[in-house]
CSV table of C-alpha atoms in Angstrom, one decimal:
chain,number,residue,atom,x,y,z
O,109,MET,CA,27.6,-0.3,4.1
O,110,SER,CA,25.1,-0.6,6.9
O,111,ARG,CA,21.9,1.5,6.5
O,112,LEU,CA,19.6,3.8,8.4
O,113,VAL,CA,16.1,3.3,7.1
O,114,THR,CA,13.5,5.9,8.0
O,115,PHE,CA,9.7,6.0,7.6
O,116,GLY,CA,7.0,8.6,8.3
O,117,CYS,CA,5.3,11.6,6.9
O,118,SER,CA,6.4,15.1,6.0
O,119,HIS,CA,8.4,15.5,9.3
O,120,VAL,CA,10.8,12.7,8.1
O,121,TYR,CA,10.6,13.9,4.5
O,122,GLY,CA,11.9,17.3,5.6
O,123,LEU,CA,9.1,19.3,4.0
O,124,GLU,CA,9.7,23.1,4.2
O,125,LEU,CA,13.4,22.9,4.7
O,126,ASP,CA,15.5,24.9,2.2
O,127,ASP,CA,16.0,22.0,-0.3
O,128,CYS,CA,12.4,20.6,0.0
O,129,LEU,CA,10.0,23.5,-0.2
O,130,THR,CA,7.1,21.5,-1.8
O,131,VAL,CA,6.0,17.9,-2.1
O,132,ASP,CA,7.4,17.9,-5.7
O,133,HIS,CA,10.9,17.8,-4.3
O,134,PRO,CA,12.6,14.6,-3.2
O,135,PRO,CA,13.2,14.1,0.5
O,136,SER,CA,15.4,16.8,2.1
O,137,LYS,CA,19.0,16.2,2.6
O,138,LEU,CA,18.9,18.7,5.5
O,139,GLY,CA,16.4,16.7,7.6
O,140,PHE,CA,17.1,14.6,10.6
O,141,SER,CA,17.2,11.4,8.5
O,142,THR,CA,20.2,12.5,6.5
O,143,THR,CA,21.9,14.1,9.5
O,144,LEU,CA,21.4,11.0,11.7
O,145,ALA,CA,22.7,8.7,8.9
O,146,LYS,CA,25.9,10.8,8.7
O,147,MET,CA,26.3,10.7,12.5
O,148,LEU,CA,25.9,6.9,12.5
O,149,ASN,CA,28.2,6.6,9.4
O,150,ARG,CA,25.4,4.7,7.5
O,151,GLU,CA,23.8,4.9,4.1
O,152,GLU,CA,20.4,6.6,4.3
O,153,LEU,CA,17.2,5.1,2.8
O,154,ASN,CA,14.4,7.6,3.5
O,155,ARG,CA,11.0,5.8,2.8
O,156,SER,CA,8.8,8.6,4.1
O,157,ASP,CA,5.9,10.3,2.2
O,158,THR,CA,4.3,13.6,2.8
O,159,GLY,CA,0.8,13.2,4.4
O,160,ALA,CA,1.3,9.5,5.2
O,161,GLY,CA,-0.8,8.0,7.9
O,162,SER,CA,-0.1,4.9,10.0
O,163,ARG,CA,-1.6,2.5,7.5
O,164,GLN,CA,0.6,3.8,4.7
O,165,ILE,CA,3.7,3.8,6.9
O,166,ALA,CA,3.1,0.2,8.0
O,167,ALA,CA,2.4,-0.9,4.4
O,168,THR,CA,5.7,0.8,3.3
O,169,VAL,CA,7.6,-1.0,6.0
O,170,LEU,CA,6.1,-4.3,4.8
O,171,ASP,CA,7.1,-3.5,1.2
O,172,THR,CA,10.7,-2.7,2.0
O,173,GLU,CA,13.6,-5.1,1.7
O,174,PHE,CA,15.7,-5.0,4.8
O,175,GLN,CA,19.2,-6.1,5.7
O,176,SER,CA,20.0,-7.6,9.1
O,177,THR,CA,22.3,-4.7,9.9
O,178,ASP,CA,19.7,-2.0,9.3
O,179,ILE,CA,18.7,0.5,12.0
O,180,VAL,CA,15.1,1.6,11.4
O,181,VAL,CA,13.5,4.8,12.7
O,182,ILE,CA,9.7,5.1,12.3
O,183,ASN,CA,8.0,8.4,13.0
O,184,TRP,CA,4.4,7.6,13.3
O,185,SER,CA,2.1,10.4,12.1
O,186,ASN,CA,-1.2,12.0,13.1
O,187,ILE,CA,-3.6,9.3,14.2
O,188,SER,CA,-6.6,10.8,12.4
O,189,ARG,CA,-5.1,10.4,8.9
O,190,ARG,CA,-6.5,7.7,6.6
O,191,GLY,CA,-4.5,6.3,3.7
O,192,ILE,CA,-6.4,4.6,0.8
O,193,TRP,CA,-4.4,2.5,-1.6
O,194,ASN,CA,-6.0,2.7,-5.0
O,195,GLY,CA,-3.6,0.2,-6.7
O,196,VAL,CA,-1.4,2.9,-8.1
O,197,TYR,CA,-0.8,5.5,-5.3
O,198,TRP,CA,-1.9,6.4,-1.8
O,199,GLU,CA,-4.8,8.8,-1.5
O,200,GLN,CA,-4.2,10.6,1.7
O,201,LEU,CA,-7.3,11.7,3.7
O,202,ALA,CA,-6.7,14.2,6.5
O,203,SER,CA,-7.8,17.6,7.8
O,204,TRP,CA,-6.4,19.4,4.7
O,205,ASN,CA,-8.6,17.3,2.3
O,206,THR,CA,-11.5,19.4,1.0
O,207,ASP,CA,-13.3,16.6,-1.0
O,208,LYS,CA,-17.0,16.6,-0.1
O,209,SER,CA,-17.4,12.9,0.2
O,210,TRP,CA,-14.4,12.7,2.6
O,211,LYS,CA,-15.9,15.5,4.7
O,212,LYS,CA,-19.2,13.6,4.9
O,213,TYR,CA,-17.5,10.4,5.8
O,214,TYR,CA,-15.4,12.1,8.5
O,215,ALA,CA,-18.5,13.9,9.9
O,216,LYS,CA,-20.6,10.7,10.0
O,217,TYR,CA,-18.0,7.9,10.9
O,218,HIS,CA,-15.0,9.4,12.5
O,219,HIS,CA,-14.3,8.4,16.1
O,220,THR,CA,-11.1,8.9,18.1
O,221,SER,CA,-11.4,5.3,19.4
O,222,ASP,CA,-11.3,4.0,15.9
O,223,ASP,CA,-8.2,6.1,15.2
O,224,ILE,CA,-6.5,4.7,18.2
O,225,LEU,CA,-7.3,1.1,17.2
O,226,ASP,CA,-6.1,1.6,13.7
O,227,PHE,CA,-3.0,3.4,14.8
O,228,PHE,CA,-1.9,0.6,17.3
O,229,MET,CA,-2.8,-2.2,14.8
O,230,ASN,CA,-0.4,-0.6,12.3
O,231,VAL,CA,2.3,0.1,14.8
O,232,ASN,CA,2.2,-3.4,16.1
O,233,LEU,CA,2.1,-5.0,12.6
O,234,ALA,CA,5.2,-3.1,11.5
O,235,ASN,CA,7.1,-3.8,14.6
O,236,LEU,CA,6.3,-7.5,14.6
O,237,PHE,CA,7.4,-7.7,10.9
O,238,LEU,CA,10.7,-6.0,11.8
O,239,GLU,CA,11.4,-8.0,14.9
O,240,SER,CA,13.8,-10.5,13.5
O,241,LYS,CA,14.8,-8.7,10.3
O,242,VAL,CA,16.9,-5.7,11.5
O,243,GLU,CA,19.5,-4.7,14.1
O,244,LYS,CA,17.3,-2.0,15.9
O,245,VAL,CA,14.0,-0.3,15.6
O,246,VAL,CA,13.2,3.1,17.1
O,247,ASN,CA,9.6,4.2,17.3
O,248,SER,CA,8.8,7.9,17.5
O,249,VAL,CA,5.5,9.6,17.4
O,250,HIS,CA,4.3,12.7,15.6
O,251,ARG,CA,3.8,15.7,17.8
O,252,ASP,CA,0.1,15.8,16.9
O,253,SER,CA,-0.4,12.2,18.2
O,254,CYS,CA,1.7,12.2,21.3
O,255,ASN,CA,-1.5,11.9,23.5
O,256,VAL,CA,-2.2,8.5,22.0
O,257,THR,CA,0.7,7.1,24.1
O,258,THR,CA,-1.5,7.6,27.2
O,259,TYR,CA,-4.2,5.3,25.8
O,260,PRO,CA,-2.3,2.1,24.9
O,261,LEU,CA,-4.5,-0.9,24.1
O,262,SER,CA,-4.1,-4.0,26.3
O,263,TRP,CA,-2.5,-6.0,23.5
O,264,ASN,CA,-0.1,-3.3,22.4
O,265,SER,CA,3.5,-4.4,22.7
O,266,VAL,CA,5.3,-1.3,21.3
O,267,ASN,CA,6.8,1.4,23.4
O,268,PHE,CA,7.5,4.8,21.9
O,269,ASP,CA,11.1,5.7,22.4
O,270,ILE,CA,10.9,9.4,21.6
O,271,ILE,CA,8.2,12.1,20.8
O,272,PHE,CA,8.5,14.9,18.3
O,273,HIS,CA,6.5,17.2,20.7
O,274,THR,CA,5.5,20.9,20.5
O,275,THR,CA,5.8,21.5,24.2
O,276,GLU,CA,9.5,20.5,24.3
O,277,PHE,CA,11.9,23.4,24.1
O,278,TYR,CA,13.6,22.3,20.9
O,279,TYR,CA,10.5,22.2,18.7
O,280,LYS,CA,10.1,25.2,16.4
O,281,GLU,CA,7.6,25.3,13.5
O,282,LEU,CA,8.0,26.8,10.0
O,283,LYS,CA,5.2,28.6,8.3
O,284,GLY,CA,3.4,25.4,7.3
O,285,GLY,CA,3.7,23.7,10.7
O,286,HIS,CA,6.8,21.6,9.9
O,287,PRO,CA,9.9,21.5,12.1
O,288,ASP,CA,12.7,23.9,11.3
O,289,GLN,CA,16.3,23.2,10.6
O,290,ARG,CA,17.4,23.5,14.2
O,291,THR,CA,14.6,21.1,15.3
O,292,HIS,CA,15.7,18.5,12.8
O,293,ASP,CA,19.3,18.8,14.0
O,294,LEU,CA,18.4,18.4,17.6
O,295,PHE,CA,16.1,15.5,16.9
O,296,ALA,CA,18.9,13.8,15.1
O,297,GLU,CA,21.2,14.3,18.2
O,298,ARG,CA,18.5,12.9,20.5
O,299,LEU,CA,18.0,9.9,18.2
O,300,PHE,CA,21.8,9.3,18.0
O,301,LYS,CA,22.0,9.2,21.8
O,302,LEU,CA,19.0,6.9,22.0
O,303,ILE,CA,20.4,4.5,19.4
O,304,ASN,CA,23.8,4.4,21.2
O,305,GLU,CA,22.5,3.8,24.7
């Protein structure tokens, strides 16, 4: 059976939906990934991880075995996240991290220009890798990073097909800031239309 393979952070994971209230649960079966797979009549492979940044997402893409009939949807997350691979698991560094050394690093070295460079390098690497491996790739961007699409670097070759954006009428947040059930359903519908254009 042909597959839908999805990548991203907690938005793709379906965190806060009724069957995925904490990071200890497996990815939600109520999120847009499962809904879209059913709409497309495809097997679902959800390779997302809560808190993932663009580096972790790109590395996960490179570490996945693909089939030529796969449709891939990547929801690129917040540009300021930093993923560190320690050889066993990803240490995710972002605004929620309270570690003192991370806060010192962030205060001293963080710069939006570096975030943008890192983001576009990872996006382009993943898409170049997928170029001849799968049937179709859809790139979406996390609502918190949608402004990055207005600052594309001269060598960027990737267009974002869709944005998970707070200012759009369909986006509603749950208590922890994740999209609600209706938002997931509507996003699946939008992706379905986009894939079938």
